[in-house]
Amino acid sequence: MSFIIKDVDAFQVFDSRGIPTIEVVIGLSGGAEGRFIVPSGKSTGMYEALELRDGGKELGGKTVHKAISNILNEIAPAITGMDARGQAALDKVMIDLDGTPNKTRLGANAILGCSAAACWAAANQEGVPLYKHIRDLAVTRGGSGEIGMPEIMAQMFGGGAHAEDSVDVQCYSVRPIGFKSGEAAYIACLEVWLKEQEIYQELGRPLSFADEGGLWPTDFENNEEGLKLMVEAMKRAGFVPWENMGITLDIASSEFYDEETGTYKLRYDKKELTSDEMVDYLADWVEKYPIVSIEDGCAENDWEGQIALTKRLGDKIQLIGDDAFTTNLGRLKKGVELGALNAILIKMNQIGSMTETIDTILYAQEHGYNPVVSGRSGDCEDVTQIHLAVGTNSYQLKIGGVCRSERVVKWNEIIRIEHSEAWKNR
Ligand code: PGA
Ligand code: ZN
């Protein structure tokens, strides 16, 4: 009885960019409560489930009153009285109620808010860390039941859509290799970060920050300069590129791909590249720099490019599909069939429910695609992504920069988990 959903509340709160989003609070008859704030992206893939916003004049049309009203008037009556432990049944009720392939009627933000808040409520009622509850959910979906602390990457420079009028590449991150804990790996990223700021100061560049907390790429000569600065900072911090520190890039190339001409318009480099040339461009960087992972090297609709990229670099480095897969099982299956890429970015709000997210992670793992659980450019004081990564034993975590509260709250959660008795006795 105690796991029965008793009340569902939802209201508008704000993300790290000051943009409206939804917080959902679900109360159970046993007295426990779960809450979740829905994250939001800026460089969204065209195949993401719909984030329902109001349009109109208030706050640039970004308000979420309609989605909240959908929660209060449609979802709440449908899920009240259900068992919060039955995540798959709960998510199915909401998906059926929505009745569209992309959650366009009720909004993926409305559905995910309720899905994840129920997940937290069930874990809280049970009195276990969320990652344990997610592990149990994953087992009911065919998972192995293994948990694990993911490897990490941390953003040093944020460009593209996260820093208007700067470089084309969206995210330059460091990737600690072979550290004994998440905490140790995070501290290593902070050491590089300090050197990155030192270099900026020597160059007379302002310490301003992009959406995900990385440095704004001010006055970069070209897209490649970010790579040079990363290697310099790593070395100054005492790390050995390739050996204990690598670079991961999110090219987010759908943002500058021209569908009509089939070309990549690298505005900052004054280059217009065909798909094959784009692959060459990236392969050249992989030769010269300690790059261990590239995300969205080719655009979401450029499957030929993805395949060519995989043939060229798939044996050497991790190739992640973000816009290409949008955490969508159907798109991942297509990628697996075509032999495109070898890893998938996991963003809960791209698909809009916990069950679908977990199913995509499990399918990826079964087919040798590393799941990389990710935050979004519009994030908040929520730590669900950490528990999702740990509870599904996902390979890696991408939550943006090392500073700013909406990022640090997640890094601190890693440290908190690693210091807990539950973790030590796992
Ligand atoms: P977004 O960026 O949250 O703005 O989509 C993150 C990413 O592209 O990985
Ligand atoms: Zn991305």
XYZ file of C-alpha atoms and ligand atoms in Angstrom:
436
model
C 0.000 0.000 0.000
C 2.674 2.462 0.976
C 3.967 2.826 -2.587
C 0.638 4.018 -3.964
C 0.742 7.413 -5.650
C -1.372 9.741 -3.543
C -0.725 13.159 -5.023
C 1.013 14.746 -7.970
C 1.987 18.395 -7.977
C 3.794 20.388 -10.654
C 4.911 23.988 -10.946
C 7.221 26.175 -12.944
C 10.831 26.551 -11.797
C 13.946 27.732 -13.683
C 17.022 26.061 -15.126
C 20.673 27.124 -15.079
C 20.038 29.592 -17.903
C 17.032 31.170 -16.171
C 14.698 29.442 -18.628
C 11.421 28.030 -17.270
C 11.099 24.327 -16.675
C 8.912 21.965 -14.641
C 9.340 20.563 -11.168
C 7.115 17.599 -10.326
C 6.499 16.362 -6.786
C 4.895 12.985 -6.236
C 3.702 11.930 -2.785
C 3.054 8.312 -1.833
C 0.557 6.944 0.646
C 3.480 5.697 2.744
C 4.548 9.301 3.289
C 7.625 9.449 1.026
C 7.967 12.051 -1.652
C 9.923 12.223 -4.903
C 10.742 15.306 -6.911
C 12.404 15.985 -10.235
C 13.257 19.058 -12.292
C 13.229 18.497 -16.051
C 16.452 19.494 -17.857
C 16.437 21.183 -21.256
C 18.818 21.438 -24.204
C 19.736 24.196 -26.612
C 21.368 22.300 -29.454
C 18.476 19.863 -29.586
C 18.328 17.065 -32.122
C 15.399 17.120 -34.553
C 14.350 13.620 -33.430
C 14.005 14.462 -29.759
C 10.622 14.010 -28.101
C 8.750 17.289 -27.855
C 9.515 19.773 -25.101
C 6.179 21.530 -24.746
C 6.454 25.299 -24.322
C 3.736 27.913 -24.476
C 5.024 30.301 -27.124
C 3.688 33.835 -26.864
C 5.287 36.832 -25.210
C 5.948 35.832 -21.626
C 9.618 34.967 -21.021
C 10.323 34.698 -24.723
C 7.619 32.092 -25.212
C 9.496 29.605 -23.030
C 6.958 29.236 -20.226
C 5.615 25.747 -19.517
C 2.093 26.433 -18.207
C 0.434 24.108 -20.755
C 2.670 21.183 -19.838
C 1.981 21.793 -16.151
C -1.737 21.918 -16.788
C -1.413 18.605 -18.678
C 0.235 17.087 -15.613
C -2.344 18.393 -13.173
C -5.428 17.755 -15.275
C -4.597 14.657 -17.288
C -1.583 12.782 -15.954
C -2.283 13.153 -12.232
C -5.770 11.591 -12.409
C -4.397 8.761 -14.573
C -1.497 7.771 -12.306
C -2.942 8.502 -8.870
C -3.598 5.151 -7.195
C -0.836 3.371 -9.151
C 2.172 1.699 -7.532
C 5.258 3.918 -7.920
C 7.468 0.820 -8.083
C 5.759 -0.236 -11.300
C 7.754 2.190 -13.438
C 7.068 0.448 -16.756
C 3.294 0.331 -16.156
C 3.312 3.945 -15.037
C 5.249 5.112 -18.069
C 3.000 3.105 -20.385
C -0.111 4.771 -18.977
C 1.382 8.205 -19.664
C 2.647 7.266 -23.128
C -0.748 5.829 -24.076
C -2.528 8.847 -22.652
C -0.352 11.077 -24.809
C -1.041 8.886 -27.829
C 1.565 10.411 -30.198
C 4.925 8.991 -31.323
C 6.904 11.974 -30.012
C 4.938 12.952 -26.911
C 3.715 16.034 -28.726
C 0.300 16.184 -27.062
C 1.167 16.180 -23.362
C 4.854 17.090 -23.779
C 7.901 14.928 -23.058
C 8.798 17.391 -20.308
C 5.441 16.728 -18.605
C 5.769 12.936 -18.908
C 9.427 12.722 -17.894
C 8.788 14.990 -14.904
C 6.215 12.542 -13.565
C 8.183 9.455 -14.577
C 11.351 10.516 -12.752
C 9.553 12.002 -9.728
C 7.770 8.644 -9.264
C 11.131 6.875 -9.526
C 12.561 9.058 -6.738
C 9.437 8.582 -4.622
C 9.698 4.784 -4.852
C 13.407 4.861 -3.910
C 12.740 7.220 -1.010
C 9.869 5.088 0.260
C 12.068 2.029 0.104
C 14.837 3.942 1.844
C 17.513 3.114 -0.739
C 19.753 5.356 -2.864
C 18.170 6.064 -6.245
C 20.880 4.131 -8.094
C 19.845 0.939 -6.273
C 16.225 1.401 -7.217
C 17.246 2.085 -10.837
C 19.415 -1.052 -10.763
C 16.319 -3.036 -9.720
C 14.248 -1.433 -12.470
C 16.950 -2.289 -15.008
C 16.851 -5.924 -13.858
C 13.100 -6.048 -14.546
C 13.914 -4.856 -18.097
C 16.533 -7.554 -18.633
C 19.587 -5.845 -17.138
C 22.399 -7.725 -15.412
C 22.016 -5.945 -12.075
C 25.564 -4.645 -12.117
C 26.241 -1.162 -10.794
C 29.367 0.908 -11.309
C 30.831 4.379 -11.095
C 31.120 5.724 -14.638
C 34.236 7.180 -16.203
C 33.928 10.939 -16.573
C 34.678 13.786 -18.943
C 34.566 17.479 -18.064
C 34.146 20.461 -20.349
C 36.964 23.001 -20.598
C 35.621 25.110 -23.510
C 32.029 25.473 -24.601
C 31.443 26.702 -28.153
C 28.807 26.288 -30.850
C 25.241 26.883 -29.694
C 26.472 27.261 -26.110
C 28.562 30.353 -26.869
C 27.062 32.409 -29.700
C 29.479 33.681 -32.363
C 32.388 31.624 -31.148
C 33.946 28.450 -32.553
C 31.837 25.794 -34.309
C 32.808 22.894 -32.046
C 30.373 22.771 -29.131
C 32.311 21.031 -26.414
C 36.000 20.426 -25.681
C 36.385 18.169 -22.656
C 39.135 16.360 -20.796
C 38.829 12.662 -20.076
C 40.899 11.327 -17.155
C 42.172 7.812 -17.867
C 42.792 5.148 -15.226
C 41.927 7.010 -12.017
C 40.868 4.968 -9.023
C 37.624 6.794 -8.272
C 35.188 9.332 -9.662
C 36.405 11.789 -7.053
C 40.057 11.385 -8.097
C 39.113 11.780 -11.758
C 37.116 14.946 -11.021
C 40.017 16.431 -9.076
C 42.295 15.701 -12.041
C 39.888 17.664 -14.270
C 39.987 20.549 -11.800
C 43.805 20.595 -12.003
C 43.604 20.958 -15.794
C 40.876 23.583 -15.381
C 43.152 25.722 -13.174
C 45.857 25.622 -15.833
C 43.322 26.438 -18.550
C 42.435 29.612 -16.655
C 46.106 30.431 -16.097
C 46.731 30.193 -19.853
C 43.706 32.402 -20.562
C 45.023 35.022 -18.192
C 48.450 34.947 -19.845
C 46.765 35.442 -23.205
C 44.735 38.331 -21.800
C 41.437 36.596 -22.485
C 38.457 37.175 -20.200
C 37.339 34.353 -17.901
C 33.788 34.189 -19.165
C 31.738 31.022 -19.259
C 29.589 29.206 -21.800
C 26.256 27.494 -21.031
C 27.730 24.340 -19.531
C 30.377 26.053 -17.416
C 33.371 25.710 -19.769
C 35.406 28.753 -20.774
C 34.039 30.897 -23.584
C 36.344 30.375 -26.606
C 37.292 34.027 -26.942
C 39.582 35.010 -29.840
C 40.404 31.456 -30.873
C 42.376 31.424 -34.103
C 40.329 28.500 -35.377
C 38.486 25.414 -34.080
C 41.803 23.628 -33.666
C 43.169 26.159 -31.182
C 40.980 24.644 -28.439
C 42.829 21.352 -28.866
C 46.227 23.002 -28.550
C 45.160 24.825 -25.380
C 43.815 21.595 -23.897
C 47.097 19.757 -24.459
C 49.076 22.677 -23.042
C 46.895 22.787 -19.892
C 47.101 19.015 -19.406
C 50.881 19.120 -19.608
C 51.152 22.104 -17.255
C 48.976 20.201 -14.768
C 51.453 17.312 -14.923
C 49.385 14.847 -16.942
C 50.583 12.821 -19.904
C 48.333 13.126 -22.954
C 47.069 9.714 -24.150
C 48.418 8.036 -21.045
C 46.364 9.446 -18.197
C 44.443 12.262 -19.866
C 42.583 12.415 -23.168
C 40.344 14.826 -25.039
C 36.698 14.263 -25.894
C 34.852 16.468 -28.358
C 31.202 17.139 -29.038
C 31.238 18.525 -32.558
C 27.409 18.875 -32.549
C 27.736 19.037 -36.309
C 23.984 18.943 -36.996
C 24.101 22.603 -35.952
C 26.205 23.580 -38.963
C 25.223 20.926 -41.500
C 23.415 22.245 -44.538
C 20.822 19.620 -45.523
C 20.360 21.106 -48.992
C 23.972 21.099 -50.089
C 24.954 18.170 -47.858
C 27.913 20.156 -46.562
C 29.354 21.135 -43.212
C 29.771 24.894 -42.922
C 32.556 25.487 -40.435
C 32.037 29.217 -40.204
C 34.918 29.799 -37.816
C 37.426 28.016 -40.079
C 35.871 29.525 -43.232
C 35.483 26.003 -44.624
C 32.644 24.205 -46.340
C 33.241 20.452 -46.233
C 31.530 17.488 -47.846
C 30.766 14.544 -45.626
C 33.986 12.752 -46.677
C 36.012 15.892 -46.076
C 34.449 16.261 -42.629
C 35.617 12.737 -41.811
C 39.128 13.655 -43.050
C 39.067 16.844 -40.979
C 38.296 14.882 -37.796
C 40.675 12.027 -38.623
C 43.472 14.569 -38.992
C 42.763 15.872 -35.477
C 42.741 12.329 -34.094
C 46.235 11.835 -35.583
C 47.582 14.998 -34.001
C 45.854 15.234 -30.617
C 45.037 12.830 -27.761
C 41.382 12.574 -28.774
C 39.666 9.524 -27.307
C 36.048 10.310 -28.151
C 34.054 12.310 -30.713
C 30.330 13.004 -30.439
C 28.141 13.916 -33.412
C 31.110 14.184 -35.769
C 28.541 13.935 -38.564
C 24.994 15.286 -38.642
C 21.831 13.531 -37.470
C 20.642 12.763 -41.009
C 24.031 12.054 -42.546
C 24.069 8.278 -42.021
C 26.624 7.822 -44.800
C 28.897 10.205 -42.947
C 28.364 8.329 -39.669
C 29.227 5.041 -41.371
C 32.324 6.492 -43.059
C 33.425 8.015 -39.754
C 32.982 4.673 -38.008
C 34.962 2.804 -40.678
C 37.727 5.338 -40.380
C 37.933 5.872 -36.612
C 35.656 3.316 -34.933
C 38.522 0.963 -34.039
C 40.576 3.734 -32.478
C 38.218 5.935 -30.517
C 34.726 6.239 -29.068
C 32.180 7.696 -31.507
C 29.049 8.914 -29.737
C 25.664 9.564 -31.302
C 23.700 12.317 -29.566
C 21.488 14.076 -32.157
C 21.982 10.966 -34.299
C 20.266 8.671 -31.760
C 18.367 11.005 -29.371
C 18.181 8.200 -26.751
C 15.617 6.637 -29.068
C 15.680 2.846 -29.289
C 14.448 2.851 -32.895
C 17.226 5.174 -34.024
C 19.824 3.233 -32.041
C 18.667 -0.011 -33.675
C 19.103 1.604 -37.084
C 22.602 2.715 -36.110
C 23.517 -0.780 -34.911
C 22.194 -2.311 -38.161
C 24.155 0.143 -40.290
C 27.320 -0.169 -38.212
C 27.182 3.539 -37.454
C 29.102 4.834 -34.399
C 29.933 2.806 -31.292
C 28.472 4.750 -28.366
C 25.272 6.596 -27.497
C 24.594 9.711 -25.483
C 21.767 9.213 -23.001
C 19.560 12.182 -22.164
C 16.344 11.340 -20.349
C 14.415 14.254 -21.776
C 15.272 13.339 -25.361
C 12.943 10.362 -25.050
C 10.775 11.381 -22.102
C 10.459 8.486 -19.651
C 12.633 6.463 -17.293
C 11.613 3.102 -18.764
C 12.442 4.061 -22.346
C 15.752 5.550 -21.188
C 16.703 2.364 -19.343
C 15.636 0.195 -22.305
C 17.861 2.208 -24.644
C 20.816 1.889 -22.255
C 20.349 -1.886 -21.992
C 20.058 -2.332 -25.763
C 23.204 -0.262 -26.246
C 25.117 -2.367 -23.725
C 23.943 -5.615 -25.321
C 25.180 -4.427 -28.699
C 28.556 -3.115 -27.592
C 27.624 0.576 -27.743
C 28.888 2.475 -24.682
C 26.109 4.435 -23.003
C 27.278 7.912 -21.990
C 24.770 9.477 -19.595
C 24.553 13.206 -20.159
C 23.324 16.422 -18.597
C 21.962 19.245 -20.704
C 22.947 22.835 -21.318
C 19.864 23.852 -19.324
C 20.324 21.857 -16.150
C 19.619 22.335 -12.474
C 20.140 21.104 -8.919
C 19.113 17.591 -9.849
C 21.355 14.525 -9.567
C 19.230 11.879 -11.292
C 21.748 11.492 -14.130
C 24.429 10.352 -11.690
C 22.164 7.663 -10.232
C 21.019 6.600 -13.679
C 24.631 6.119 -14.785
C 25.615 4.250 -11.604
C 22.469 2.111 -11.416
C 22.777 0.931 -15.018
C 26.555 0.562 -14.913
C 26.759 2.996 -17.819
C 30.217 3.442 -19.178
C 30.631 7.175 -18.965
C 29.177 10.443 -17.762
C 29.050 13.844 -19.461
C 27.695 16.654 -17.333
C 29.486 19.718 -18.692
C 32.061 21.795 -16.854
C 33.743 21.447 -13.482
C 32.249 24.623 -12.032
C 28.818 26.250 -11.587
C 26.274 24.874 -9.178
C 24.158 22.823 -11.601
C 27.334 20.895 -12.560
C 29.047 20.784 -9.170
C 25.916 19.380 -7.513
C 26.440 16.326 -9.751
C 30.179 16.013 -9.146
C 29.499 16.277 -5.414
C 26.898 13.515 -5.690
C 29.592 11.225 -7.122
C 31.796 12.017 -4.143
C 28.864 11.577 -1.752
C 28.044 8.152 -3.218
C 31.673 7.031 -3.083
C 31.896 8.036 0.566
C 28.643 6.326 1.570
C 28.478 3.093 3.522
C 26.005 1.727 0.967
C 28.657 2.147 -1.741
C 31.505 0.744 0.312
C 29.389 -2.345 1.136
C 27.975 -2.805 -2.336
P 22.346 20.512 -25.313
O 23.878 20.231 -25.440
O 21.914 20.112 -23.950
O 22.223 21.978 -25.571
O 21.661 19.689 -26.376
C 24.501 19.082 -24.970
C 24.966 18.210 -26.085
O 24.764 18.502 -27.276
O 25.521 17.163 -25.812
Zn 25.853 16.604 -28.072
